[in-house]
């Protein structure tokens, strides 16, 4: 049972345009969400997070939107840069469990 | 510098052998985690530990064992009972175990020959 789903395995975007990565979850108890970026053979690096008490969080070129009623979150990257090409994972947790559940990842390719 | 150190980065083993992956952190974090990454399957949780001398099974604990004798260390043993051990293994930690950023190590690639 995949509690966190990233239904698009890959995405290609032109440099300078917006990249939108999507993530869906099924467990309504999740109250904290994170996005990570990962290069091959390296550990993931944290990008941005959002608590369920918010519906938007912004950090530079990265914005995360949370729609609790739809159990959906998205990561917007604007403008996209070639260095953004990587695999992006969303993750979710709920207070008191200490467990972080990750999605399957979306490979973003930013074309120069 | 503070961080998480995993070793070895690459490891080869023969079928039927146990192997232990090391994970050490100097971030003074309470919680530590082991994940496994396979192509197309994202990161799957193997074991996690909230405090010293305590740990819980994740979603795919079968064939693995861990210990948490020290706050800084959370080694993972891949036993011969693990049917598909070839994978990329990631160790992570965070401060309180509750909502907060997970910090990851660089990973260990295990290949079973």
mmCIF file of C-alpha atoms in Angstrom:
data_model
loop_
_atom_site.group_PDB
_atom_site.id
_atom_site.type_symbol
_atom_site.label_atom_id
_atom_site.label_comp_id
_atom_site.label_asym_id
_atom_site.label_seq_id
_atom_site.Cartn_x
_atom_site.Cartn_y
_atom_site.Cartn_z
ATOM 1 C CA UNK A 1 0.000 0.000 0.000
ATOM 2 C CA UNK A 2 1.742 3.099 -1.272
ATOM 3 C CA UNK A 3 0.757 5.908 1.093
ATOM 4 C CA UNK A 4 2.716 8.554 -0.788
ATOM 5 C CA UNK A 5 2.540 8.550 -4.557
ATOM 6 C CA UNK A 6 4.352 10.410 -7.269
ATOM 7 C CA UNK A 7 2.556 9.363 -10.410
ATOM 8 C CA UNK A 8 4.874 11.022 -12.908
ATOM 9 C CA UNK A 9 8.162 9.133 -13.113
ATOM 10 C CA UNK A 10 9.729 11.826 -15.287
ATOM 11 C CA UNK A 11 9.295 15.419 -16.406
ATOM 12 C CA UNK A 12 11.129 17.553 -18.960
ATOM 13 C CA UNK A 13 11.032 21.330 -18.818
ATOM 14 C CA UNK A 14 12.723 24.074 -20.777
ATOM 15 C CA UNK A 15 15.233 26.217 -18.916
ATOM 16 C CA UNK A 16 13.590 29.325 -17.481
ATOM 17 C CA UNK A 17 10.112 27.818 -17.399
ATOM 18 C CA UNK A 18 8.226 26.522 -14.396
ATOM 19 C CA UNK A 19 8.606 22.936 -13.198
ATOM 20 C CA UNK A 20 5.654 21.462 -11.306
ATOM 21 C CA UNK A 21 6.130 18.203 -9.469
ATOM 22 C CA UNK A 22 3.134 16.518 -7.911
ATOM 23 C CA UNK A 23 2.611 14.227 -4.963
ATOM 24 C CA UNK A 24 -0.507 12.542 -3.579
ATOM 25 C CA UNK A 25 -1.012 10.876 -0.234
ATOM 26 C CA UNK A 26 -3.666 8.649 1.222
ATOM 27 C CA UNK A 27 -3.154 8.882 4.981
ATOM 28 C CA UNK A 28 -5.131 11.809 6.402
ATOM 29 C CA UNK A 29 -3.019 11.642 9.562
ATOM 30 C CA UNK A 30 0.023 13.018 7.751
ATOM 31 C CA UNK A 31 0.719 16.538 8.990
ATOM 32 C CA UNK A 32 4.179 17.333 7.736
ATOM 33 C CA UNK A 33 5.523 17.129 4.207
ATOM 34 C CA UNK A 34 8.983 17.513 2.753
ATOM 35 C CA UNK A 35 10.626 17.643 -0.657
ATOM 36 C CA UNK A 36 14.084 16.274 -1.360
ATOM 37 C CA UNK A 37 16.374 16.431 -4.352
ATOM 38 C CA UNK A 38 18.660 13.545 -5.181
ATOM 39 C CA UNK A 39 21.539 13.007 -7.579
ATOM 40 C CA UNK A 40 22.691 9.472 -8.517
ATOM 41 C CA UNK A 41 24.831 7.701 -5.912
ATOM 42 C CA UNK A 42 24.365 10.530 -3.407
ATOM 43 C CA UNK A 43 22.145 11.090 -0.412
ATOM 44 C CA UNK A 44 19.003 13.213 -0.814
ATOM 45 C CA UNK A 45 19.236 16.872 0.105
ATOM 46 C CA UNK A 46 16.399 18.732 1.752
ATOM 47 C CA UNK A 47 14.644 21.408 -0.285
ATOM 48 C CA UNK A 48 11.553 22.633 1.471
ATOM 49 C CA UNK A 49 8.856 21.508 3.869
ATOM 50 C CA UNK A 50 5.315 22.405 4.831
ATOM 51 C CA UNK A 51 3.168 21.780 7.857
ATOM 52 C CA UNK A 52 -0.486 20.880 7.487
ATOM 53 C CA UNK A 53 -1.499 24.134 9.158
ATOM 54 C CA UNK A 54 -0.297 25.977 6.060
ATOM 55 C CA UNK A 55 -1.224 25.741 2.414
ATOM 56 C CA UNK A 56 1.873 27.349 0.958
ATOM 57 C CA UNK A 57 5.536 27.723 1.791
ATOM 58 C CA UNK A 58 8.083 29.559 -0.302
ATOM 59 C CA UNK A 59 11.871 29.556 -0.315
ATOM 60 C CA UNK A 60 13.564 31.334 -3.178
ATOM 61 C CA UNK A 61 12.761 29.571 -6.436
ATOM 62 C CA UNK A 62 10.951 26.759 -4.626
ATOM 63 C CA UNK A 63 7.310 26.865 -3.511
ATOM 64 C CA UNK A 64 5.332 24.018 -2.045
ATOM 65 C CA UNK A 65 1.533 24.011 -2.124
ATOM 66 C CA UNK A 66 -0.607 21.782 0.047
ATOM 67 C CA UNK A 67 -4.245 20.918 -0.669
ATOM 68 C CA UNK A 68 -5.404 18.923 2.332
ATOM 69 C CA UNK A 69 -8.883 18.225 1.038
ATOM 70 C CA UNK A 70 -7.426 16.658 -2.093
ATOM 71 C CA UNK A 71 -4.500 15.091 -0.198
ATOM 72 C CA UNK A 72 -2.208 16.607 -2.759
ATOM 73 C CA UNK A 73 0.947 18.652 -2.681
ATOM 74 C CA UNK A 74 3.059 20.137 -5.394
ATOM 75 C CA UNK A 75 6.510 21.633 -5.737
ATOM 76 C CA UNK A 76 6.960 24.567 -8.075
ATOM 77 C CA UNK A 77 10.402 25.539 -9.282
ATOM 78 C CA UNK A 78 10.637 28.821 -11.112
ATOM 79 C CA UNK A 79 12.647 29.618 -13.072
ATOM 80 C CA UNK A 80 13.979 26.122 -13.754
ATOM 81 C CA UNK A 81 17.707 25.765 -14.250
ATOM 82 C CA UNK A 82 19.783 22.922 -15.749
ATOM 83 C CA UNK A 83 21.285 22.300 -12.306
ATOM 84 C CA UNK A 84 17.809 21.416 -11.075
ATOM 85 C CA UNK A 85 17.949 18.205 -13.117
ATOM 86 C CA UNK A 86 17.692 15.424 -10.531
ATOM 87 C CA UNK A 87 15.208 13.046 -8.945
ATOM 88 C CA UNK A 88 12.749 14.709 -6.580
ATOM 89 C CA UNK A 89 11.116 12.859 -3.711
ATOM 90 C CA UNK A 90 8.220 13.962 -1.593
ATOM 91 C CA UNK A 91 7.882 12.594 1.925
ATOM 92 C CA UNK A 92 5.237 12.680 4.623
ATOM 93 C CA UNK A 93 5.053 12.066 8.330
ATOM 94 C CA UNK A 94 2.630 12.501 11.194
ATOM 95 C CA UNK A 95 3.413 13.685 14.687
ATOM 96 C CA UNK A 96 4.317 11.053 17.197
ATOM 97 C CA UNK A 97 5.187 8.277 14.775
ATOM 98 C CA UNK A 98 8.742 9.268 13.852
ATOM 99 C CA UNK A 99 8.173 7.595 10.476
ATOM 100 C CA UNK A 100 8.835 9.384 7.209
ATOM 101 C CA UNK A 101 7.248 7.789 4.149
ATOM 102 C CA UNK A 102 8.696 8.630 0.756
ATOM 103 C CA UNK A 103 7.193 8.615 -2.706
ATOM 104 C CA UNK A 104 8.769 6.855 -5.673
ATOM 105 C CA UNK A 105 10.340 9.997 -7.081
ATOM 106 C CA UNK A 106 10.078 12.091 -10.237
ATOM 107 C CA UNK A 107 13.073 12.569 -12.496
ATOM 108 C CA UNK A 108 13.233 16.184 -13.625
ATOM 109 C CA UNK A 109 15.235 17.128 -16.670
ATOM 110 C CA UNK A 110 15.722 20.817 -17.385
ATOM 111 C CA UNK A 111 16.690 21.406 -20.979
ATOM 112 C CA UNK A 112 19.099 24.218 -21.816
ATOM 113 C CA UNK B 1 31.927 19.579 10.103
ATOM 114 C CA UNK B 2 28.746 18.041 11.402
ATOM 115 C CA UNK B 3 27.087 15.385 9.345
ATOM 116 C CA UNK B 4 26.302 11.755 8.740
ATOM 117 C CA UNK B 5 28.996 9.373 7.605
ATOM 118 C CA UNK B 6 28.204 6.080 5.947
ATOM 119 C CA UNK B 7 30.772 3.417 5.186
ATOM 120 C CA UNK B 8 31.732 1.709 3.059
ATOM 121 C CA UNK B 9 30.486 3.583 0.019
ATOM 122 C CA UNK B 10 30.703 0.461 -2.136
ATOM 123 C CA UNK B 11 30.551 -3.102 -0.890
ATOM 124 C CA UNK B 12 30.500 -6.461 -2.624
ATOM 125 C CA UNK B 13 29.507 -9.661 -0.928
ATOM 126 C CA UNK B 14 28.886 -13.234 -1.860
ATOM 127 C CA UNK B 15 25.513 -14.837 -1.415
ATOM 128 C CA UNK B 16 25.035 -16.264 2.047
ATOM 129 C CA UNK B 17 27.290 -13.742 3.790
ATOM 130 C CA UNK B 18 26.162 -11.203 6.330
ATOM 131 C CA UNK B 19 27.424 -7.655 5.914
ATOM 132 C CA UNK B 20 27.249 -4.631 8.208
ATOM 133 C CA UNK B 21 26.874 -1.056 6.972
ATOM 134 C CA UNK B 22 28.101 1.678 9.254
ATOM 135 C CA UNK B 23 26.300 4.944 9.991
ATOM 136 C CA UNK B 24 27.739 7.564 12.328
ATOM 137 C CA UNK B 25 26.407 11.060 13.031
ATOM 138 C CA UNK B 26 27.869 13.946 15.026
ATOM 139 C CA UNK B 27 24.774 16.136 14.851
ATOM 140 C CA UNK B 28 23.578 15.120 18.314
ATOM 141 C CA UNK B 29 20.387 13.845 16.727
ATOM 142 C CA UNK B 30 18.096 11.568 18.685
ATOM 143 C CA UNK B 31 16.456 9.686 15.834
ATOM 144 C CA UNK B 32 18.167 7.654 13.134
ATOM 145 C CA UNK B 33 16.809 5.809 10.113
ATOM 146 C CA UNK B 34 17.788 3.302 7.445
ATOM 147 C CA UNK B 35 16.233 3.431 3.992
ATOM 148 C CA UNK B 36 16.747 1.344 0.914
ATOM 149 C CA UNK B 37 16.503 2.714 -2.621
ATOM 150 C CA UNK B 38 15.692 0.539 -5.605
ATOM 151 C CA UNK B 39 14.971 1.786 -9.134
ATOM 152 C CA UNK B 40 11.350 2.904 -9.455
ATOM 153 C CA UNK B 41 10.542 2.226 -5.806
ATOM 154 C CA UNK B 42 11.703 5.336 -4.074
ATOM 155 C CA UNK B 43 13.029 5.163 -0.542
ATOM 156 C CA UNK B 44 11.648 2.405 1.641
ATOM 157 C CA UNK B 45 12.070 2.418 5.412
ATOM 158 C CA UNK B 46 13.934 -0.549 6.884
ATOM 159 C CA UNK B 47 14.412 0.357 10.562
ATOM 160 C CA UNK B 48 14.338 3.464 12.683
ATOM 161 C CA UNK B 49 15.396 4.377 16.182
ATOM 162 C CA UNK B 50 14.070 7.195 18.340
ATOM 163 C CA UNK B 51 16.506 6.834 21.231
ATOM 164 C CA UNK B 52 19.452 4.763 22.334
ATOM 165 C CA UNK B 53 18.735 1.074 22.946
ATOM 166 C CA UNK B 54 15.400 1.274 21.164
ATOM 167 C CA UNK B 55 14.438 0.713 17.534
ATOM 168 C CA UNK B 56 11.384 -0.188 15.449
ATOM 169 C CA UNK B 57 10.829 -2.086 12.245
ATOM 170 C CA UNK B 58 9.985 -0.125 9.166
ATOM 171 C CA UNK B 59 8.111 -1.374 6.134
ATOM 172 C CA UNK B 60 10.753 -3.823 4.854
ATOM 173 C CA UNK B 61 12.654 -5.052 7.941
ATOM 174 C CA UNK B 62 12.798 -8.736 7.011
ATOM 175 C CA UNK B 63 16.367 -9.924 6.515
ATOM 176 C CA UNK B 64 17.873 -6.919 8.290
ATOM 177 C CA UNK B 65 18.983 -6.194 11.838
ATOM 178 C CA UNK B 66 20.140 -3.052 13.642
ATOM 179 C CA UNK B 67 21.503 -1.931 16.982
ATOM 180 C CA UNK B 68 21.554 1.431 18.739
ATOM 181 C CA UNK B 69 24.066 1.147 21.559
ATOM 182 C CA UNK B 70 25.295 4.708 21.152
ATOM 183 C CA UNK B 71 23.480 7.877 20.167
ATOM 184 C CA UNK B 72 25.958 8.522 17.369
ATOM 185 C CA UNK B 73 25.848 5.097 15.742
ATOM 186 C CA UNK B 74 23.171 3.014 14.012
ATOM 187 C CA UNK B 75 24.731 0.109 12.099
ATOM 188 C CA UNK B 76 22.650 -2.008 9.727
ATOM 189 C CA UNK B 77 23.360 -5.698 9.166
ATOM 190 C CA UNK B 78 22.124 -7.219 5.937
ATOM 191 C CA UNK B 79 21.755 -10.893 6.689
ATOM 192 C CA UNK B 80 21.758 -13.882 4.373
ATOM 193 C CA UNK B 81 17.986 -14.035 4.897
ATOM 194 C CA UNK B 82 17.495 -10.887 2.830
ATOM 195 C CA UNK B 83 16.467 -12.238 -0.554
ATOM 196 C CA UNK B 84 17.329 -9.221 -2.687
ATOM 197 C CA UNK B 85 20.063 -7.335 -0.864
ATOM 198 C CA UNK B 86 21.578 -5.549 -3.863
ATOM 199 C CA UNK B 87 20.517 -1.921 -3.416
ATOM 200 C CA UNK B 88 21.556 1.562 -2.410
ATOM 201 C CA UNK B 89 21.268 2.049 1.356
ATOM 202 C CA UNK B 90 20.734 5.425 2.969
ATOM 203 C CA UNK B 91 21.083 6.390 6.604
ATOM 204 C CA UNK B 92 19.358 9.483 7.965
ATOM 205 C CA UNK B 93 18.850 11.293 11.242
ATOM 206 C CA UNK B 94 16.872 14.130 12.727
ATOM 207 C CA UNK B 95 16.853 16.098 15.924
ATOM 208 C CA UNK B 96 13.814 14.987 17.788
ATOM 209 C CA UNK B 97 12.255 12.310 15.641
ATOM 210 C CA UNK B 98 9.173 14.423 15.241
ATOM 211 C CA UNK B 99 8.378 16.812 12.420
ATOM 212 C CA UNK B 100 11.590 18.167 11.060
ATOM 213 C CA UNK B 101 14.123 17.784 8.339
ATOM 214 C CA UNK B 102 15.792 14.420 7.796
ATOM 215 C CA UNK B 103 19.524 14.669 7.159
ATOM 216 C CA UNK B 104 20.952 11.951 4.927
ATOM 217 C CA UNK B 105 24.334 10.361 4.530
ATOM 218 C CA UNK B 106 25.942 9.798 1.137
ATOM 219 C CA UNK B 107 24.737 6.214 0.912
ATOM 220 C CA UNK B 108 26.258 2.750 0.577
ATOM 221 C CA UNK B 109 25.933 0.654 -2.552
ATOM 222 C CA UNK B 110 25.763 -3.065 -1.765
ATOM 223 C CA UNK B 111 26.153 -5.576 -4.572
ATOM 224 C CA UNK B 112 25.683 -9.275 -4.026
ATOM 225 C CA UNK B 113 27.660 -11.414 -6.434
#
